[in-house]
Amino acid sequence: MDNIKDNKLSDRNKSSFNVDPFGENKACIFAYQKAERISVAIHLVTNFVPEGEPVRNVLRDKSISVLSDILTLRGGLRSTGSENVNRIIAKLYEIVSLLTVVQSSGHISAMNLDIIKNECNSLCAFLREVEDMEGSESLNLPVAFFKVYSEPLTMFKGQKVKDTQKSFKEPVTSKGQVKERIPRASKGHGKRRDAILALFGEKERINVKDAAVAIPDCSEKTLQRELVSMVSEGILKKEGERRWSTYSLV
């Protein structure tokens, strides 16, 4: 009897998590997914901002509040009025400004700043585009459009925090905070990796030729070793053999 009750309770809990607050509002679903990934990224890159720095929590709180604001649009972007959209866009611009300050202080890398900045700009542009579009709530977007990971934030997909830390420029520590692990490598090594990761902002797959064009001062052999190393560390995955090998983010 108790087992039956437990099963019913379990089924009820499962169904409660499957409730979709957006209904058929596909534009709002996409905006929420996008904002969710931005929030995840902000939490990751602020891990090594000292805990005593007010900007650390301000950035995290603002990124979460954007999610709450987008939920208010679920009744329809047009029907809820432009005031809500304007508020979201203003917060996204503020987030970018604060991240710029944090990057200037040396707590996050320029590459990570650019990635999040591009995502914020992309979300702002999307909200403006669908705001005045008739029938935007039932916008019939292709499946690929919802692949938020196909954008630059793919660098966070499936990676542990320690993997993301490798792209940070400098370690920053405070009491009770774990020191950032910096790989034992030369500056050139780190720059090569940054340049390789930056290529995924333009395409989902790359090969050694793509890397050679982006990093002309390195031989293809050196770049091949770098790509293989990134595969072994779980940052990239490889498909194909030898000259036909292609690489994508894990």
Tab-separated table of C-alpha atoms in Angstrom:
chain	number	residue	atom	x	y	z
A	1	MET	CA	0.000	0.000	0.000
A	2	ASP	CA	2.843	2.322	0.939
A	3	ASN	CA	4.578	1.468	-2.327
A	4	ILE	CA	1.471	2.497	-4.284
A	5	LYS	CA	1.372	5.820	-2.433
A	6	ASP	CA	5.079	6.386	-3.050
A	7	ASN	CA	4.663	5.644	-6.755
A	8	LYS	CA	1.756	8.055	-7.046
A	9	LEU	CA	3.718	10.729	-5.231
A	10	SER	CA	6.714	10.114	-7.466
A	11	ASP	CA	4.571	10.354	-10.610
A	12	ARG	CA	3.020	13.566	-9.340
A	13	ASN	CA	6.452	15.069	-8.650
A	14	LYS	CA	7.677	14.106	-12.112
A	15	SER	CA	4.668	15.653	-13.799
A	16	SER	CA	5.047	18.858	-11.783
A	17	PHE	CA	8.553	19.343	-13.202
A	18	ASN	CA	7.264	18.842	-16.726
A	19	VAL	CA	4.867	21.775	-16.543
A	20	ASP	CA	5.685	24.304	-19.253
A	21	PRO	CA	5.005	27.853	-18.041
A	22	PHE	CA	5.292	29.260	-21.569
A	23	GLY	CA	2.679	27.169	-23.365
A	24	GLU	CA	2.917	27.847	-27.088
A	25	ASN	CA	4.932	31.040	-26.660
A	26	LYS	CA	7.985	29.758	-28.543
A	27	ALA	CA	9.700	33.125	-28.738
A	28	CYS	CA	9.597	33.400	-24.962
A	29	ILE	CA	10.903	29.843	-24.565
A	30	PHE	CA	13.929	30.709	-26.688
A	31	ALA	CA	14.546	33.974	-24.814
A	32	TYR	CA	14.382	32.145	-21.480
A	33	GLN	CA	16.776	29.410	-22.628
A	34	LYS	CA	19.186	32.049	-23.884
A	35	ALA	CA	19.022	33.999	-20.610
A	36	GLU	CA	19.498	30.781	-18.651
A	37	ARG	CA	22.780	30.048	-20.440
A	38	ILE	CA	23.931	33.642	-19.924
A	39	SER	CA	23.244	33.268	-16.201
A	40	VAL	CA	25.196	29.992	-16.074
A	41	ALA	CA	28.118	31.655	-17.859
A	42	ILE	CA	28.102	34.612	-15.465
A	43	HIS	CA	28.132	32.308	-12.447
A	44	LEU	CA	31.100	30.433	-13.940
A	45	VAL	CA	33.226	33.454	-14.804
A	46	THR	CA	32.553	35.157	-11.460
A	47	ASN	CA	33.740	32.107	-9.506
A	48	PHE	CA	37.148	33.718	-9.172
A	49	VAL	CA	36.049	37.240	-8.437
A	50	PRO	CA	36.857	37.690	-4.725
A	51	GLU	CA	33.840	36.996	-2.524
A	52	GLY	CA	34.226	40.380	-0.888
A	53	GLU	CA	33.746	42.202	-4.198
A	54	PRO	CA	30.121	43.499	-4.381
A	55	VAL	CA	30.111	43.193	-8.180
A	56	ARG	CA	30.306	39.377	-7.899
A	57	ASN	CA	26.858	39.043	-6.310
A	58	VAL	CA	25.404	41.989	-8.221
A	59	LEU	CA	26.166	40.263	-11.533
A	60	ARG	CA	24.748	36.947	-10.358
A	61	ASP	CA	21.587	38.548	-8.951
A	62	LYS	CA	20.972	40.559	-12.103
A	63	SER	CA	21.402	37.527	-14.362
A	64	ILE	CA	18.831	35.614	-12.300
A	65	SER	CA	16.427	38.564	-12.240
A	66	VAL	CA	16.494	38.584	-16.066
A	67	LEU	CA	15.009	35.067	-15.941
A	68	SER	CA	12.216	36.317	-13.690
A	69	ASP	CA	11.562	39.248	-16.016
A	70	ILE	CA	11.319	36.979	-19.054
A	71	LEU	CA	8.725	34.878	-17.218
A	72	THR	CA	6.493	37.971	-17.134
A	73	LEU	CA	6.462	37.877	-20.948
A	74	ARG	CA	4.877	34.428	-21.114
A	75	GLY	CA	1.460	35.984	-21.692
A	76	GLY	CA	2.807	37.414	-24.953
A	77	LEU	CA	5.529	39.873	-25.865
A	78	ARG	CA	3.093	42.298	-27.456
A	79	SER	CA	0.304	41.979	-24.898
A	80	THR	CA	2.588	42.608	-21.897
A	81	GLY	CA	3.821	45.886	-23.356
A	82	SER	CA	7.247	47.223	-24.278
A	83	GLU	CA	8.036	48.305	-20.720
A	84	ASN	CA	8.932	44.741	-19.670
A	85	VAL	CA	11.124	44.211	-22.739
A	86	ASN	CA	12.863	47.540	-22.121
A	87	ARG	CA	13.580	46.525	-18.526
A	88	ILE	CA	15.177	43.234	-19.629
A	89	ILE	CA	17.318	44.944	-22.262
A	90	ALA	CA	18.440	47.597	-19.759
A	91	LYS	CA	19.556	44.870	-17.335
A	92	LEU	CA	21.463	43.046	-20.063
A	93	TYR	CA	23.322	46.232	-20.976
A	94	GLU	CA	24.099	46.804	-17.305
A	95	ILE	CA	25.439	43.238	-17.014
A	96	VAL	CA	27.776	43.836	-19.962
A	97	SER	CA	29.023	47.107	-18.419
A	98	LEU	CA	29.742	45.433	-15.076
A	99	LEU	CA	31.520	42.529	-16.774
A	100	THR	CA	33.683	45.054	-18.643
A	101	VAL	CA	34.730	46.533	-15.296
A	102	VAL	CA	35.498	43.044	-13.954
A	103	GLN	CA	37.551	42.201	-17.061
A	104	SER	CA	39.490	45.458	-16.778
A	105	SER	CA	40.362	44.430	-13.212
A	106	GLY	CA	41.886	41.208	-14.545
A	107	HIS	CA	39.356	38.822	-12.997
A	108	ILE	CA	38.010	37.402	-16.279
A	109	SER	CA	39.494	37.039	-19.745
A	110	ALA	CA	38.672	39.255	-22.707
A	111	MET	CA	37.508	36.163	-24.575
A	112	ASN	CA	34.944	35.255	-21.907
A	113	LEU	CA	33.758	38.863	-21.824
A	114	ASP	CA	33.268	38.854	-25.603
A	115	ILE	CA	31.367	35.565	-25.485
A	116	ILE	CA	28.863	36.772	-22.878
A	117	LYS	CA	28.638	40.223	-24.467
A	118	ASN	CA	27.752	38.668	-27.831
A	119	GLU	CA	25.091	36.494	-26.188
A	120	CYS	CA	23.556	39.487	-24.398
A	121	ASN	CA	23.517	41.534	-27.611
A	122	SER	CA	21.979	38.597	-29.453
A	123	LEU	CA	19.200	38.275	-26.868
A	124	CYS	CA	18.506	42.036	-26.972
A	125	ALA	CA	18.278	41.951	-30.764
A	126	PHE	CA	15.953	38.935	-30.657
A	127	LEU	CA	13.591	40.590	-28.148
A	128	ARG	CA	13.433	43.766	-30.243
A	129	GLU	CA	12.818	41.773	-33.403
A	130	VAL	CA	9.905	39.742	-32.055
A	131	GLU	CA	8.464	42.509	-29.876
A	132	ASP	CA	6.605	44.164	-32.745
A	133	MET	CA	6.196	41.054	-34.861
A	134	GLU	CA	2.599	40.066	-35.324
A	135	GLY	CA	1.956	36.582	-33.993
A	136	SER	CA	5.397	36.422	-32.363
A	137	GLU	CA	4.028	34.281	-29.520
A	138	SER	CA	3.249	31.456	-31.928
A	139	LEU	CA	6.350	32.063	-34.031
A	140	ASN	CA	7.201	28.825	-35.822
A	141	LEU	CA	10.928	28.592	-35.222
A	142	PRO	CA	12.972	25.741	-36.715
A	143	VAL	CA	14.316	23.147	-34.279
A	144	ALA	CA	17.922	24.255	-34.883
A	145	PHE	CA	17.006	27.732	-33.647
A	146	PHE	CA	16.600	26.377	-30.129
A	147	LYS	CA	20.105	24.916	-30.065
A	148	VAL	CA	21.446	27.596	-27.767
A	149	TYR	CA	24.710	25.623	-27.570
A	150	SER	CA	25.407	26.231	-31.262
A	151	GLU	CA	26.313	29.792	-30.303
A	152	PRO	CA	29.587	30.871	-28.653
A	153	LEU	CA	28.411	29.747	-25.220
A	154	THR	CA	28.980	26.199	-26.390
A	155	MET	CA	32.307	26.405	-24.590
A	156	PHE	CA	30.375	25.724	-21.395
A	157	LYS	CA	28.478	22.704	-22.689
A	158	GLY	CA	29.428	19.533	-20.879
A	159	GLN	CA	32.502	21.096	-19.318
A	160	LYS	CA	33.418	21.099	-15.672
A	161	VAL	CA	34.252	24.397	-14.035
A	162	LYS	CA	37.952	23.505	-14.081
A	163	ASP	CA	37.858	23.252	-17.886
A	164	THR	CA	36.396	26.731	-18.201
A	165	GLN	CA	38.948	28.129	-15.791
A	166	LYS	CA	41.731	27.432	-18.290
A	167	SER	CA	40.585	30.374	-20.397
A	168	PHE	CA	40.875	32.849	-17.526
A	169	LYS	CA	43.860	35.177	-17.632
A	170	GLU	CA	44.907	35.397	-13.990
A	171	PRO	CA	44.208	33.544	-10.735
A	172	VAL	CA	42.327	35.550	-8.112
A	173	THR	CA	41.932	34.163	-4.611
A	174	SER	CA	40.213	35.107	-1.396
A	175	LYS	CA	39.526	33.483	1.960
A	176	GLY	CA	37.552	30.296	1.656
A	177	GLN	CA	38.001	30.270	-2.089
A	178	VAL	CA	39.765	27.589	-4.068
A	179	LYS	CA	42.682	28.910	-6.091
A	180	GLU	CA	42.173	28.819	-9.840
A	181	ARG	CA	44.115	26.049	-11.499
A	182	ILE	CA	46.294	27.446	-14.237
A	183	PRO	CA	47.786	24.871	-16.590
A	184	ARG	CA	51.571	24.654	-16.571
A	185	ALA	CA	52.145	26.063	-19.995
A	186	SER	CA	53.687	28.998	-21.716
A	187	LYS	CA	51.842	32.184	-22.665
A	188	GLY	CA	51.962	31.071	-26.286
A	189	HIS	CA	50.225	27.834	-25.347
A	190	GLY	CA	47.390	29.730	-23.648
A	191	LYS	CA	47.034	32.131	-26.570
A	192	ARG	CA	46.825	29.229	-29.005
A	193	ARG	CA	44.012	27.694	-27.004
A	194	ASP	CA	42.146	30.991	-26.783
A	195	ALA	CA	42.453	31.446	-30.555
A	196	ILE	CA	41.264	27.886	-31.214
A	197	LEU	CA	38.258	28.240	-28.869
A	198	ALA	CA	37.386	31.577	-30.467
A	199	LEU	CA	36.937	29.806	-33.824
A	200	PHE	CA	33.854	28.064	-32.435
A	201	GLY	CA	32.114	31.405	-32.291
A	202	GLU	CA	31.980	31.245	-36.098
A	203	LYS	CA	31.523	27.537	-36.832
A	204	GLU	CA	30.573	24.329	-35.047
A	205	ARG	CA	33.453	22.247	-36.453
A	206	ILE	CA	37.021	23.148	-37.339
A	207	ASN	CA	40.061	21.383	-38.764
A	208	VAL	CA	43.779	22.031	-38.469
A	209	LYS	CA	43.691	24.242	-41.598
A	210	ASP	CA	41.172	26.559	-39.899
A	211	ALA	CA	43.469	26.800	-36.886
A	212	ALA	CA	46.467	27.497	-39.137
A	213	VAL	CA	44.667	30.435	-40.783
A	214	ALA	CA	43.753	31.886	-37.376
A	215	ILE	CA	47.248	31.306	-35.925
A	216	PRO	CA	49.681	31.861	-38.825
A	217	ASP	CA	52.787	31.962	-36.624
A	218	CYS	CA	52.343	28.284	-35.627
A	219	SER	CA	53.073	25.236	-37.741
A	220	GLU	CA	50.274	22.802	-38.542
A	221	LYS	CA	52.167	20.131	-36.632
A	222	THR	CA	52.156	22.237	-33.465
A	223	LEU	CA	48.476	23.050	-33.892
A	224	GLN	CA	47.681	19.383	-34.495
A	225	ARG	CA	49.352	18.516	-31.183
A	226	GLU	CA	47.377	21.268	-29.448
A	227	LEU	CA	44.086	19.976	-30.845
A	228	VAL	CA	44.910	16.410	-29.818
A	229	SER	CA	45.820	17.650	-26.336
A	230	MET	CA	42.478	19.455	-26.035
A	231	VAL	CA	40.719	16.242	-27.080
A	232	SER	CA	42.539	14.227	-24.404
A	233	GLU	CA	41.554	16.826	-21.776
A	234	GLY	CA	37.883	16.546	-22.724
A	235	ILE	CA	37.588	20.060	-24.140
A	236	LEU	CA	37.159	18.993	-27.783
A	237	LYS	CA	35.960	15.870	-29.518
A	238	LYS	CA	37.475	14.523	-32.714
A	239	GLU	CA	35.826	12.953	-35.743
A	240	GLY	CA	37.584	11.406	-38.725
A	241	GLU	CA	41.210	10.460	-39.178
A	242	ARG	CA	44.381	12.266	-40.254
A	243	ARG	CA	43.858	15.074	-42.741
A	244	TRP	CA	40.066	14.609	-42.622
A	245	SER	CA	39.888	15.068	-38.857
A	246	THR	CA	37.452	17.680	-37.578
A	247	TYR	CA	37.026	19.001	-34.054
A	248	SER	CA	34.025	20.293	-32.146
A	249	LEU	CA	33.342	21.374	-28.563
A	250	VAL	CA	32.314	18.640	-26.154
